[in-house]
PDB file of C-alpha atoms and ligand atoms in Angstrom:
ATOM      1  CA  MET A   1       0.245  -0.082   0.157  1.00  0.00           C
ATOM      2  CA  ASN A   2       1.259   3.482  -0.762  1.00  0.00           C
ATOM      3  CA  TYR A   3       0.359   5.365   2.220  1.00  0.00           C
ATOM      4  CA  ARG A   4       1.743   8.644   0.992  1.00  0.00           C
ATOM      5  CA  GLU A   5      -0.498   8.746  -1.932  1.00  0.00           C
ATOM      6  CA  THR A   6      -3.545   7.963   0.147  1.00  0.00           C
ATOM      7  CA  PHE A   7      -2.277  10.637   2.693  1.00  0.00           C
ATOM      8  CA  SER A   8      -1.857  13.435  -0.318  1.00  0.00           C
ATOM      9  CA  SER A   9      -5.169  12.532  -2.152  1.00  0.00           C
ATOM     10  CA  ILE A  10      -7.566  12.538   1.176  1.00  0.00           C
ATOM     11  CA  TYR A  11      -5.511  15.901   1.711  1.00  0.00           C
ATOM     12  CA  ASN A  12      -5.967  16.922  -1.627  1.00  0.00           C
ATOM     13  CA  VAL A  13     -10.224  16.493  -1.343  1.00  0.00           C
ATOM     14  CA  LEU A  14     -10.302  17.644   2.246  1.00  0.00           C
ATOM     15  CA  SER A  15      -8.283  20.657   1.630  1.00  0.00           C
ATOM     16  CA  THR A  16     -10.448  22.212  -0.865  1.00  0.00           C
ATOM     17  CA  LEU A  17     -13.809  21.933   1.924  1.00  0.00           C
ATOM     18  CA  ASP A  18     -14.496  24.851   4.237  1.00  0.00           C
ATOM     19  CA  ASN A  19     -12.475  24.521   7.608  1.00  0.00           C
ATOM     20  CA  ASN A  20     -14.289  26.736   9.745  1.00  0.00           C
ATOM     21  CA  GLY A  21     -12.677  25.853  12.513  1.00  0.00           C
ATOM     22  CA  GLN A  22     -10.169  27.820  14.679  1.00  0.00           C
ATOM     23  CA  THR A  23      -7.026  27.685  16.416  1.00  0.00           C
ATOM     24  CA  ALA A  24      -7.157  27.617  20.196  1.00  0.00           C
ATOM     25  CA  GLN A  25      -8.239  31.174  21.456  1.00  0.00           C
ATOM     26  CA  TYR A  26      -8.224  30.710  25.009  1.00  0.00           C
ATOM     27  CA  ILE A  27      -4.311  30.162  25.044  1.00  0.00           C
ATOM     28  CA  PRO A  28      -2.388  33.147  23.453  1.00  0.00           C
ATOM     29  CA  GLU A  29       0.684  31.253  22.194  1.00  0.00           C
ATOM     30  CA  LEU A  30      -1.456  28.771  19.986  1.00  0.00           C
ATOM     31  CA  ALA A  31      -3.994  31.071  19.053  1.00  0.00           C
ATOM     32  CA  GLN A  32      -1.030  32.709  17.143  1.00  0.00           C
ATOM     33  CA  VAL A  33       0.322  28.976  15.462  1.00  0.00           C
ATOM     34  CA  ASP A  34      -0.314  28.979  11.412  1.00  0.00           C
ATOM     35  CA  PRO A  35      -4.196  27.755  11.032  1.00  0.00           C
ATOM     36  CA  GLU A  36      -2.526  25.741   7.392  1.00  0.00           C
ATOM     37  CA  LYS A  37      -0.129  23.442   9.043  1.00  0.00           C
ATOM     38  CA  PHE A  38      -0.983  20.302   8.164  1.00  0.00           C
ATOM     39  CA  GLY A  39       1.279  16.427   9.099  1.00  0.00           C
ATOM     40  CA  VAL A  40       0.231  13.203   9.142  1.00  0.00           C
ATOM     41  CA  SER A  41       2.544  10.149  10.276  1.00  0.00           C
ATOM     42  CA  LEU A  42       1.805   6.371  10.212  1.00  0.00           C
ATOM     43  CA  TYR A  43       4.226   3.828  11.919  1.00  0.00           C
ATOM     44  CA  THR A  44       3.408   0.405  11.465  1.00  0.00           C
ATOM     45  CA  ASN A  45       4.065  -2.563  13.868  1.00  0.00           C
ATOM     46  CA  THR A  46       6.176  -3.729  11.049  1.00  0.00           C
ATOM     47  CA  GLY A  47       8.434  -0.534  11.895  1.00  0.00           C
ATOM     48  CA  GLU A  48       7.770   1.685   8.581  1.00  0.00           C
ATOM     49  CA  LEU A  49       7.077   5.202   9.184  1.00  0.00           C
ATOM     50  CA  HIS A  50       5.037   6.780   6.293  1.00  0.00           C
ATOM     51  CA  SER A  51       4.742  10.608   6.453  1.00  0.00           C
ATOM     52  CA  PHE A  52       3.257  13.837   4.211  1.00  0.00           C
ATOM     53  CA  GLY A  53       3.264  17.372   4.902  1.00  0.00           C
ATOM     54  CA  ASP A  54       4.578  19.258   8.277  1.00  0.00           C
ATOM     55  CA  ALA A  55       5.531  16.060   9.761  1.00  0.00           C
ATOM     56  CA  GLN A  56       8.806  16.867  10.868  1.00  0.00           C
ATOM     57  CA  GLU A  57       7.382  20.369  12.801  1.00  0.00           C
ATOM     58  CA  LYS A  58       7.192  20.042  16.258  1.00  0.00           C
ATOM     59  CA  PHE A  59       3.458  21.633  17.959  1.00  0.00           C
ATOM     60  CA  SER A  60       2.431  21.629  21.033  1.00  0.00           C
ATOM     61  CA  ILE A  61       0.801  18.215  21.881  1.00  0.00           C
ATOM     62  CA  GLN A  62      -1.496  19.719  24.797  1.00  0.00           C
ATOM     63  CA  SER A  63      -3.977  17.164  25.972  1.00  0.00           C
ATOM     64  CA  ILE A  64      -2.544  14.306  24.083  1.00  0.00           C
ATOM     65  CA  VAL A  65       0.000  14.425  26.649  1.00  0.00           C
ATOM     66  CA  LYS A  66      -2.693  12.899  29.554  1.00  0.00           C
ATOM     67  CA  VAL A  67      -2.441   9.280  27.696  1.00  0.00           C
ATOM     68  CA  LEU A  68       1.468   9.963  28.736  1.00  0.00           C
ATOM     69  CA  SER A  69       0.634  11.200  32.119  1.00  0.00           C
ATOM     70  CA  LEU A  70      -2.003   8.377  32.855  1.00  0.00           C
ATOM     71  CA  ALA A  71       0.384   5.583  31.845  1.00  0.00           C
ATOM     72  CA  LEU A  72       3.242   6.874  34.120  1.00  0.00           C
ATOM     73  CA  ALA A  73       1.210   7.218  36.947  1.00  0.00           C
ATOM     74  CA  TYR A  74      -0.545   3.833  36.057  1.00  0.00           C
ATOM     75  CA  THR A  75       2.799   2.092  36.046  1.00  0.00           C
ATOM     76  CA  LYS A  76       3.433   3.982  39.772  1.00  0.00           C
ATOM     77  CA  LEU A  77       0.094   3.221  41.198  1.00  0.00           C
ATOM     78  CA  SER A  78      -1.480   0.072  39.629  1.00  0.00           C
ATOM     79  CA  SER A  79      -5.189   0.050  39.972  1.00  0.00           C
ATOM     80  CA  LYS A  80      -5.091   2.379  43.117  1.00  0.00           C
ATOM     81  CA  ILE A  81      -5.456   5.013  40.410  1.00  0.00           C
ATOM     82  CA  TRP A  82      -9.232   4.257  39.934  1.00  0.00           C
ATOM     83  CA  GLU A  83      -9.578   5.552  43.743  1.00  0.00           C
ATOM     84  CA  ARG A  84      -8.838   8.727  42.604  1.00  0.00           C
ATOM     85  CA  VAL A  85     -10.408   8.880  38.945  1.00  0.00           C
ATOM     86  CA  GLY A  86     -12.787   7.249  37.159  1.00  0.00           C
ATOM     87  CA  VAL A  87     -13.162   5.500  33.887  1.00  0.00           C
ATOM     88  CA  GLU A  88     -16.261   6.913  32.306  1.00  0.00           C
ATOM     89  CA  PRO A  89     -17.063   9.106  29.367  1.00  0.00           C
ATOM     90  CA  SER A  90     -18.344  12.497  30.814  1.00  0.00           C
ATOM     91  CA  GLY A  91     -20.334  13.898  27.969  1.00  0.00           C
ATOM     92  CA  THR A  92     -19.019  16.834  29.024  1.00  0.00           C
ATOM     93  CA  PRO A  93     -16.770  19.811  27.562  1.00  0.00           C
ATOM     94  CA  PHE A  94     -12.876  19.007  28.429  1.00  0.00           C
ATOM     95  CA  ASN A  95     -12.840  22.048  31.010  1.00  0.00           C
ATOM     96  CA  SER A  96     -16.235  21.306  32.406  1.00  0.00           C
ATOM     97  CA  LEU A  97     -17.088  21.876  36.182  1.00  0.00           C
ATOM     98  CA  VAL A  98     -20.272  20.599  36.288  1.00  0.00           C
ATOM     99  CA  GLN A  99     -19.878  16.942  37.262  1.00  0.00           C
ATOM    100  CA  LEU A 100     -17.327  17.709  39.693  1.00  0.00           C
ATOM    101  CA  GLU A 101     -19.601  19.010  42.552  1.00  0.00           C
ATOM    102  CA  TYR A 102     -21.958  16.438  42.802  1.00  0.00           C
ATOM    103  CA  GLU A 103     -19.239  13.581  41.943  1.00  0.00           C
ATOM    104  CA  LYS A 104     -17.387  14.802  44.960  1.00  0.00           C
ATOM    105  CA  GLY A 105     -14.107  15.880  43.249  1.00  0.00           C
ATOM    106  CA  ILE A 106     -13.690  12.608  41.420  1.00  0.00           C
ATOM    107  CA  PRO A 107     -13.569  13.211  37.775  1.00  0.00           C
ATOM    108  CA  ARG A 108     -15.107  11.320  35.369  1.00  0.00           C
ATOM    109  CA  ASN A 109     -12.042  10.147  33.306  1.00  0.00           C
ATOM    110  CA  PRO A 110      -8.250  10.854  33.236  1.00  0.00           C
ATOM    111  CA  PHE A 111      -8.379  12.624  29.796  1.00  0.00           C
ATOM    112  CA  ILE A 112     -10.939  15.553  31.106  1.00  0.00           C
ATOM    113  CA  ASN A 113      -8.663  18.550  32.349  1.00  0.00           C
ATOM    114  CA  ALA A 114     -10.172  17.686  35.730  1.00  0.00           C
ATOM    115  CA  GLY A 115      -8.614  14.226  35.542  1.00  0.00           C
ATOM    116  CA  ALA A 116      -5.518  15.110  34.382  1.00  0.00           C
ATOM    117  CA  ILE A 117      -4.861  17.610  36.974  1.00  0.00           C
ATOM    118  CA  VAL A 118      -5.512  14.644  39.257  1.00  0.00           C
ATOM    119  CA  VAL A 119      -3.164  12.585  37.394  1.00  0.00           C
ATOM    120  CA  ALA A 120      -0.426  15.005  37.598  1.00  0.00           C
ATOM    121  CA  ASP A 121      -1.056  15.472  41.491  1.00  0.00           C
ATOM    122  CA  ILE A 122      -0.210  11.921  41.746  1.00  0.00           C
ATOM    123  CA  LEU A 123       2.898  12.308  39.683  1.00  0.00           C
ATOM    124  CA  ILE A 124       3.996  15.459  42.035  1.00  0.00           C
ATOM    125  CA  SER A 125       3.515  12.876  45.226  1.00  0.00           C
ATOM    126  CA  VAL A 126       5.680  10.279  43.253  1.00  0.00           C
ATOM    127  CA  LEU A 127       8.213  11.543  41.698  1.00  0.00           C
ATOM    128  CA  GLU A 128      11.249  12.988  43.121  1.00  0.00           C
ATOM    129  CA  ASN A 129      11.662  15.281  40.227  1.00  0.00           C
ATOM    130  CA  PRO A 130       8.727  15.540  38.133  1.00  0.00           C
ATOM    131  CA  GLU A 131       9.651  17.389  35.228  1.00  0.00           C
ATOM    132  CA  GLU A 132      12.790  15.693  34.637  1.00  0.00           C
ATOM    133  CA  GLU A 133      11.591  12.219  35.415  1.00  0.00           C
ATOM    134  CA  PHE A 134       8.441  12.578  32.822  1.00  0.00           C
ATOM    135  CA  LEU A 135      10.669  13.609  30.048  1.00  0.00           C
ATOM    136  CA  THR A 136      12.549  10.371  30.762  1.00  0.00           C
ATOM    137  CA  PHE A 137       9.646   8.376  30.822  1.00  0.00           C
ATOM    138  CA  ILE A 138       8.855   9.981  27.121  1.00  0.00           C
ATOM    139  CA  HIS A 139      12.265   9.577  25.730  1.00  0.00           C
ATOM    140  CA  SER A 140      12.417   5.772  27.066  1.00  0.00           C
ATOM    141  CA  MET A 141       9.868   5.570  24.443  1.00  0.00           C
ATOM    142  CA  ILE A 142      11.305   6.860  21.521  1.00  0.00           C
ATOM    143  CA  GLY A 143      14.974   6.538  22.341  1.00  0.00           C
ATOM    144  CA  ASP A 144      15.724  10.402  21.876  1.00  0.00           C
ATOM    145  CA  THR A 145      16.135  13.206  24.119  1.00  0.00           C
ATOM    146  CA  SER A 146      15.088  16.128  21.935  1.00  0.00           C
ATOM    147  CA  ILE A 147      11.593  16.074  23.288  1.00  0.00           C
ATOM    148  CA  GLU A 148      11.419  19.335  25.873  1.00  0.00           C
ATOM    149  CA  TYR A 149       8.785  21.390  27.407  1.00  0.00           C
ATOM    150  CA  ASN A 150       7.668  25.081  25.838  1.00  0.00           C
ATOM    151  CA  THR A 151       8.081  27.679  28.380  1.00  0.00           C
ATOM    152  CA  SER A 152       6.510  30.127  26.360  1.00  0.00           C
ATOM    153  CA  ILE A 153       3.716  27.943  25.749  1.00  0.00           C
ATOM    154  CA  ALA A 154       3.245  26.916  29.782  1.00  0.00           C
ATOM    155  CA  ALA A 155       3.799  30.807  30.944  1.00  0.00           C
ATOM    156  CA  SER A 156       1.189  31.809  28.077  1.00  0.00           C
ATOM    157  CA  GLU A 157      -1.633  29.266  29.327  1.00  0.00           C
ATOM    158  CA  LYS A 158      -0.802  29.896  32.847  1.00  0.00           C
ATOM    159  CA  SER A 159      -1.811  33.543  32.430  1.00  0.00           C
ATOM    160  CA  CYS A 160      -5.154  33.032  31.475  1.00  0.00           C
ATOM    161  CA  ALA A 161      -6.020  29.264  33.218  1.00  0.00           C
ATOM    162  CA  HIS A 162      -8.929  30.277  35.249  1.00  0.00           C
ATOM    163  CA  ARG A 163     -11.272  27.425  34.522  1.00  0.00           C
ATOM    164  CA  ASN A 164      -8.322  25.093  35.304  1.00  0.00           C
ATOM    165  CA  LEU A 165      -7.835  27.047  38.640  1.00  0.00           C
ATOM    166  CA  ALA A 166     -11.244  26.564  39.534  1.00  0.00           C
ATOM    167  CA  LEU A 167     -11.219  22.908  39.128  1.00  0.00           C
ATOM    168  CA  VAL A 168      -8.321  22.357  41.103  1.00  0.00           C
ATOM    169  CA  ASN A 169      -9.470  24.591  43.736  1.00  0.00           C
ATOM    170  CA  LEU A 170     -12.748  22.354  44.041  1.00  0.00           C
ATOM    171  CA  MET A 171     -10.824  19.250  43.905  1.00  0.00           C
ATOM    172  CA  LYS A 172      -8.880  20.748  46.412  1.00  0.00           C
ATOM    173  CA  SER A 173     -11.629  21.228  48.592  1.00  0.00           C
ATOM    174  CA  PHE A 174     -12.457  17.652  48.045  1.00  0.00           C
ATOM    175  CA  GLU A 175      -9.270  16.555  49.395  1.00  0.00           C
ATOM    176  CA  ASN A 176      -8.764  14.927  45.789  1.00  0.00           C
ATOM    177  CA  ILE A 177      -5.350  17.218  45.457  1.00  0.00           C
ATOM    178  CA  LYS A 178      -3.020  16.282  48.005  1.00  0.00           C
ATOM    179  CA  ASN A 179       0.010  18.831  46.880  1.00  0.00           C
ATOM    180  CA  ASP A 180       0.380  22.548  46.614  1.00  0.00           C
ATOM    181  CA  ILE A 181      -2.343  23.995  43.881  1.00  0.00           C
ATOM    182  CA  ASP A 182       0.317  26.085  42.220  1.00  0.00           C
ATOM    183  CA  ARG A 183       3.018  23.163  42.276  1.00  0.00           C
ATOM    184  CA  VAL A 184       0.329  20.855  40.707  1.00  0.00           C
ATOM    185  CA  MET A 185      -0.759  23.124  37.834  1.00  0.00           C
ATOM    186  CA  ASP A 186       2.651  24.365  36.922  1.00  0.00           C
ATOM    187  CA  PHE A 187       3.602  20.364  36.331  1.00  0.00           C
ATOM    188  CA  TYR A 188       0.207  20.375  34.070  1.00  0.00           C
ATOM    189  CA  PHE A 189       0.827  23.374  32.420  1.00  0.00           C
ATOM    190  CA  ASN A 190       4.688  22.074  31.619  1.00  0.00           C
ATOM    191  CA  ILE A 191       3.653  18.690  30.267  1.00  0.00           C
ATOM    192  CA  CYS A 192       0.948  19.519  28.055  1.00  0.00           C
ATOM    193  CA  SER A 193       3.385  22.402  26.387  1.00  0.00           C
ATOM    194  CA  ILE A 194       5.520  20.022  25.327  1.00  0.00           C
ATOM    195  CA  CYS A 195       6.424  19.992  21.790  1.00  0.00           C
ATOM    196  CA  MET A 196       6.890  16.824  19.091  1.00  0.00           C
ATOM    197  CA  THR A 197       6.064  16.409  15.818  1.00  0.00           C
ATOM    198  CA  THR A 198       3.374  13.624  14.265  1.00  0.00           C
ATOM    199  CA  ASP A 199       6.565  11.639  13.049  1.00  0.00           C
ATOM    200  CA  GLU A 200       7.196  11.445  16.723  1.00  0.00           C
ATOM    201  CA  LEU A 201       3.973  11.408  18.424  1.00  0.00           C
ATOM    202  CA  ALA A 202       3.184   8.142  16.010  1.00  0.00           C
ATOM    203  CA  LYS A 203       6.421   6.409  17.313  1.00  0.00           C
ATOM    204  CA  VAL A 204       5.792   7.034  20.991  1.00  0.00           C
ATOM    205  CA  PHE A 205       2.257   5.470  20.537  1.00  0.00           C
ATOM    206  CA  SER A 206       3.454   2.491  19.459  1.00  0.00           C
ATOM    207  CA  VAL A 207       3.772   1.110  22.965  1.00  0.00           C
ATOM    208  CA  LEU A 208      -0.105   1.396  22.741  1.00  0.00           C
ATOM    209  CA  SER A 209      -0.434  -0.419  19.457  1.00  0.00           C
ATOM    210  CA  ASN A 210       1.892  -2.925  20.521  1.00  0.00           C
ATOM    211  CA  LYS A 211       0.826  -4.547  24.083  1.00  0.00           C
ATOM    212  CA  GLY A 212       2.994  -1.920  26.166  1.00  0.00           C
ATOM    213  CA  THR A 213       6.266  -2.143  24.568  1.00  0.00           C
ATOM    214  CA  SER A 214       7.838   0.363  22.234  1.00  0.00           C
ATOM    215  CA  LEU A 215       8.406  -0.392  18.922  1.00  0.00           C
ATOM    216  CA  VAL A 216      11.774   2.245  18.716  1.00  0.00           C
ATOM    217  CA  SER A 217      13.325   1.549  21.988  1.00  0.00           C
ATOM    218  CA  GLU A 218      12.149  -2.029  22.496  1.00  0.00           C
ATOM    219  CA  LYS A 219      11.468  -1.328  26.078  1.00  0.00           C
ATOM    220  CA  GLU A 220       8.547  -2.744  28.036  1.00  0.00           C
ATOM    221  CA  ILE A 221       6.675   0.700  29.093  1.00  0.00           C
ATOM    222  CA  LEU A 222       3.104  -1.176  30.126  1.00  0.00           C
ATOM    223  CA  THR A 223       1.964  -4.403  30.687  1.00  0.00           C
ATOM    224  CA  PRO A 224      -0.294  -5.978  28.015  1.00  0.00           C
ATOM    225  CA  ARG A 225      -3.472  -5.498  30.529  1.00  0.00           C
ATOM    226  CA  GLN A 226      -2.282  -1.585  31.094  1.00  0.00           C
ATOM    227  CA  THR A 227      -2.377  -1.225  27.432  1.00  0.00           C
ATOM    228  CA  LYS A 228      -5.944  -2.356  27.156  1.00  0.00           C
ATOM    229  CA  ARG A 229      -7.165  -0.515  29.822  1.00  0.00           C
ATOM    230  CA  ILE A 230      -5.595   2.934  28.282  1.00  0.00           C
ATOM    231  CA  ASN A 231      -6.707   2.088  25.012  1.00  0.00           C
ATOM    232  CA  ALA A 232     -10.220   1.877  26.175  1.00  0.00           C
ATOM    233  CA  VAL A 233     -10.059   4.803  27.837  1.00  0.00           C
ATOM    234  CA  MET A 234      -9.208   6.935  24.584  1.00  0.00           C
ATOM    235  CA  GLN A 235     -11.912   4.681  22.996  1.00  0.00           C
ATOM    236  CA  THR A 236     -14.521   5.681  25.296  1.00  0.00           C
ATOM    237  CA  CYS A 237     -13.179   9.481  26.764  1.00  0.00           C
ATOM    238  CA  GLY A 238     -10.359  10.572  24.358  1.00  0.00           C
ATOM    239  CA  PHE A 239     -12.458  13.208  22.724  1.00  0.00           C
ATOM    240  CA  TYR A 240     -14.717  14.455  25.319  1.00  0.00           C
ATOM    241  CA  ASP A 241     -18.218  14.942  24.330  1.00  0.00           C
ATOM    242  CA  GLU A 242     -17.273  13.975  20.638  1.00  0.00           C
ATOM    243  CA  SER A 243     -15.774  10.498  22.025  1.00  0.00           C
ATOM    244  CA  GLY A 244     -19.248   8.502  20.421  1.00  0.00           C
ATOM    245  CA  GLU A 245     -18.786  10.825  17.175  1.00  0.00           C
ATOM    246  CA  PHE A 246     -14.898   9.984  16.736  1.00  0.00           C
ATOM    247  CA  ALA A 247     -15.303   5.900  17.435  1.00  0.00           C
ATOM    248  CA  PHE A 248     -18.302   5.849  15.133  1.00  0.00           C
ATOM    249  CA  LYS A 249     -16.605   7.595  11.882  1.00  0.00           C
ATOM    250  CA  VAL A 250     -13.031   6.770  12.876  1.00  0.00           C
ATOM    251  CA  GLY A 251     -13.557   3.695  14.411  1.00  0.00           C
ATOM    252  CA  LEU A 252      -9.911   3.861  16.207  1.00  0.00           C
ATOM    253  CA  PRO A 253      -8.736   4.797  20.268  1.00  0.00           C
ATOM    254  CA  GLY A 254      -7.579   7.968  19.902  1.00  0.00           C
ATOM    255  CA  LYS A 255      -6.954  11.248  22.027  1.00  0.00           C
ATOM    256  CA  SER A 256      -7.042  14.977  20.801  1.00  0.00           C
ATOM    257  CA  GLY A 257      -5.464  18.322  21.866  1.00  0.00           C
ATOM    258  CA  VAL A 258      -5.817  21.732  21.546  1.00  0.00           C
ATOM    259  CA  GLY A 259      -2.508  22.169  19.711  1.00  0.00           C
ATOM    260  CA  GLY A 260      -4.474  20.597  16.705  1.00  0.00           C
ATOM    261  CA  GLY A 261      -3.078  16.867  17.040  1.00  0.00           C
ATOM    262  CA  ILE A 262      -4.929  13.706  17.162  1.00  0.00           C
ATOM    263  CA  VAL A 263      -3.243  10.303  17.593  1.00  0.00           C
ATOM    264  CA  ALA A 264      -4.844   7.227  17.152  1.00  0.00           C
ATOM    265  CA  VAL A 265      -4.132   3.413  17.190  1.00  0.00           C
ATOM    266  CA  HIS A 266      -5.050   0.156  15.353  1.00  0.00           C
ATOM    267  CA  PRO A 267      -3.654  -2.553  18.473  1.00  0.00           C
ATOM    268  CA  GLY A 268      -1.414  -4.805  16.868  1.00  0.00           C
ATOM    269  CA  GLU A 269      -1.362  -2.846  13.189  1.00  0.00           C
ATOM    270  CA  TYR A 270      -0.408   0.933  13.946  1.00  0.00           C
ATOM    271  CA  SER A 271      -0.406   4.151  15.603  1.00  0.00           C
ATOM    272  CA  ILE A 272      -1.040   7.747  13.527  1.00  0.00           C
ATOM    273  CA  ALA A 273      -0.569  10.967  14.334  1.00  0.00           C
ATOM    274  CA  VAL A 274      -2.355  14.036  12.507  1.00  0.00           C
ATOM    275  CA  TRP A 275      -1.744  17.780  13.081  1.00  0.00           C
ATOM    276  CA  SER A 276      -4.085  20.386  11.556  1.00  0.00           C
ATOM    277  CA  PRO A 277      -4.565  23.586  14.363  1.00  0.00           C
ATOM    278  CA  LYS A 278      -7.919  24.770  13.376  1.00  0.00           C
ATOM    279  CA  LEU A 279     -10.498  23.501  16.477  1.00  0.00           C
ATOM    280  CA  ASN A 280     -13.910  22.361  15.894  1.00  0.00           C
ATOM    281  CA  LYS A 281     -16.622  23.503  18.630  1.00  0.00           C
ATOM    282  CA  LYS A 282     -15.710  20.419  20.751  1.00  0.00           C
ATOM    283  CA  GLY A 283     -12.169  21.248  20.591  1.00  0.00           C
ATOM    284  CA  ASN A 284     -10.873  18.722  18.452  1.00  0.00           C
ATOM    285  CA  SER A 285      -8.658  18.947  15.311  1.00  0.00           C
ATOM    286  CA  LEU A 286     -11.516  19.706  12.649  1.00  0.00           C
ATOM    287  CA  LEU A 287      -9.715  18.484   9.306  1.00  0.00           C
ATOM    288  CA  GLY A 288      -7.276  15.998  11.512  1.00  0.00           C
ATOM    289  CA  SER A 289     -10.737  14.237  12.594  1.00  0.00           C
ATOM    290  CA  LYS A 290     -12.188  14.245   8.937  1.00  0.00           C
ATOM    291  CA  PHE A 291      -9.035  12.890   7.718  1.00  0.00           C
ATOM    292  CA  LEU A 292      -8.587   9.887  10.178  1.00  0.00           C
ATOM    293  CA  GLU A 293     -12.064   9.379   9.171  1.00  0.00           C
ATOM    294  CA  ALA A 294     -11.353   9.206   5.572  1.00  0.00           C
ATOM    295  CA  PHE A 295      -8.000   7.390   6.050  1.00  0.00           C
ATOM    296  CA  THR A 296      -9.903   4.462   8.171  1.00  0.00           C
ATOM    297  CA  THR A 297     -12.799   4.138   5.113  1.00  0.00           C
ATOM    298  CA  ALA A 298     -10.083   4.063   2.437  1.00  0.00           C
ATOM    299  CA  VAL A 299      -7.796   1.732   3.601  1.00  0.00           C
ATOM    300  CA  GLU A 300     -10.859  -0.024   5.496  1.00  0.00           C
ATOM    301  CA  SER A 301      -9.144  -0.523   8.838  1.00  0.00           C
ATOM    302  CA  SER A 302     -11.054   0.333  12.370  1.00  0.00           C
ATOM    303  CA  ILE A 303     -11.270  -1.987  15.178  1.00  0.00           C
ATOM    304  CA  PHE A 304     -14.804  -2.501  14.689  1.00  0.00           C
TER     305      PHE A 304
HETATM  306  O1  LIG B   1      -5.823  22.639  30.004  1.00  0.00           O
HETATM  307  C1  LIG B   1      -6.031  22.953  28.757  1.00  0.00           C
HETATM  308  O2  LIG B   1      -6.785  23.290  28.466  1.00  0.00           O
HETATM  309  C2  LIG B   1      -4.871  22.392  27.848  1.00  0.00           C
HETATM  310  N1  LIG B   1      -3.678  22.570  28.500  1.00  0.00           N
HETATM  311  C3  LIG B   1      -5.361  20.904  27.464  1.00  0.00           C
HETATM  312  C4  LIG B   1      -6.857  21.259  26.629  1.00  0.00           C
HETATM  313  C5  LIG B   1      -6.640  20.224  25.844  1.00  0.00           C
HETATM  314  O3  LIG B   1      -5.962  19.656  24.963  1.00  0.00           O
HETATM  315  C6  LIG B   1      -7.957  19.816  25.516  1.00  0.00           C
HETATM  316  N2  LIG B   1      -7.938  19.224  24.010  1.00  0.00           N
HETATM  317  N3  LIG B   1      -8.587  18.616  22.795  1.00  0.00           N
END
């Protein structure tokens, strides 16, 4: 299969359609990203990398990192992690406050902001040097040490983080945040600011297409059982109140970020990362979602 040709013909069709999305407006640094960027990378379980467009350009992975922070926390806490955060879809936007009050500060799942903030709090408790050890964890998946935090994106998000601060304060009042709020939020903004290319993202996510072992570094990062569970949570919760639609149209577990990235995984087959900065109203890449739908349709490859 000539994947580059498939990518190019899907892109050519989709780029003629209206893309009335917008870059993430609530984070000033992200609002300024070139909205026309587009990159896609497919990494097969046979070790082939197929890319197209701006696939070697770094962008902020934002909420895609929530999968990686969950993975690290899961390896540290094992199933005790589910006492602090649930595994149910929320059916609400990624930054919503409404369920937290009546569910007593236990977020529905680790991929909405509240859940990822709890996971950040867990990592602050269990890691000695959280920022350093988190990067080491990512480096161990890709056998490369060039992946870094972007301090201006982290500072930009911190400067207007009113909703996230409301979430963390509410959870602190229910005693589901154990550490100092400012420390937890700095770590959360830092991990969201991490920049990667679609080539790198597709490679990192080979851990989830290959039962927990990175195809690049050949290191066992997660057990097959942990991998199954993280993929299940991606399938049901990876796109917030659009998770059903993504499953329906694309048919793969995946995760989005407001930087415009989406990663999806076909266990046993491949991982695929796409980047297009304009977002739809649910905060997911508009062209990225359409591209993945067209891709799994064209190659007749989904988990269903
Ligand atoms: O906390 C936030 O709002 C951002 N750092 C991450 C949100 C995000 O990426 C939502 N995903 N589509």
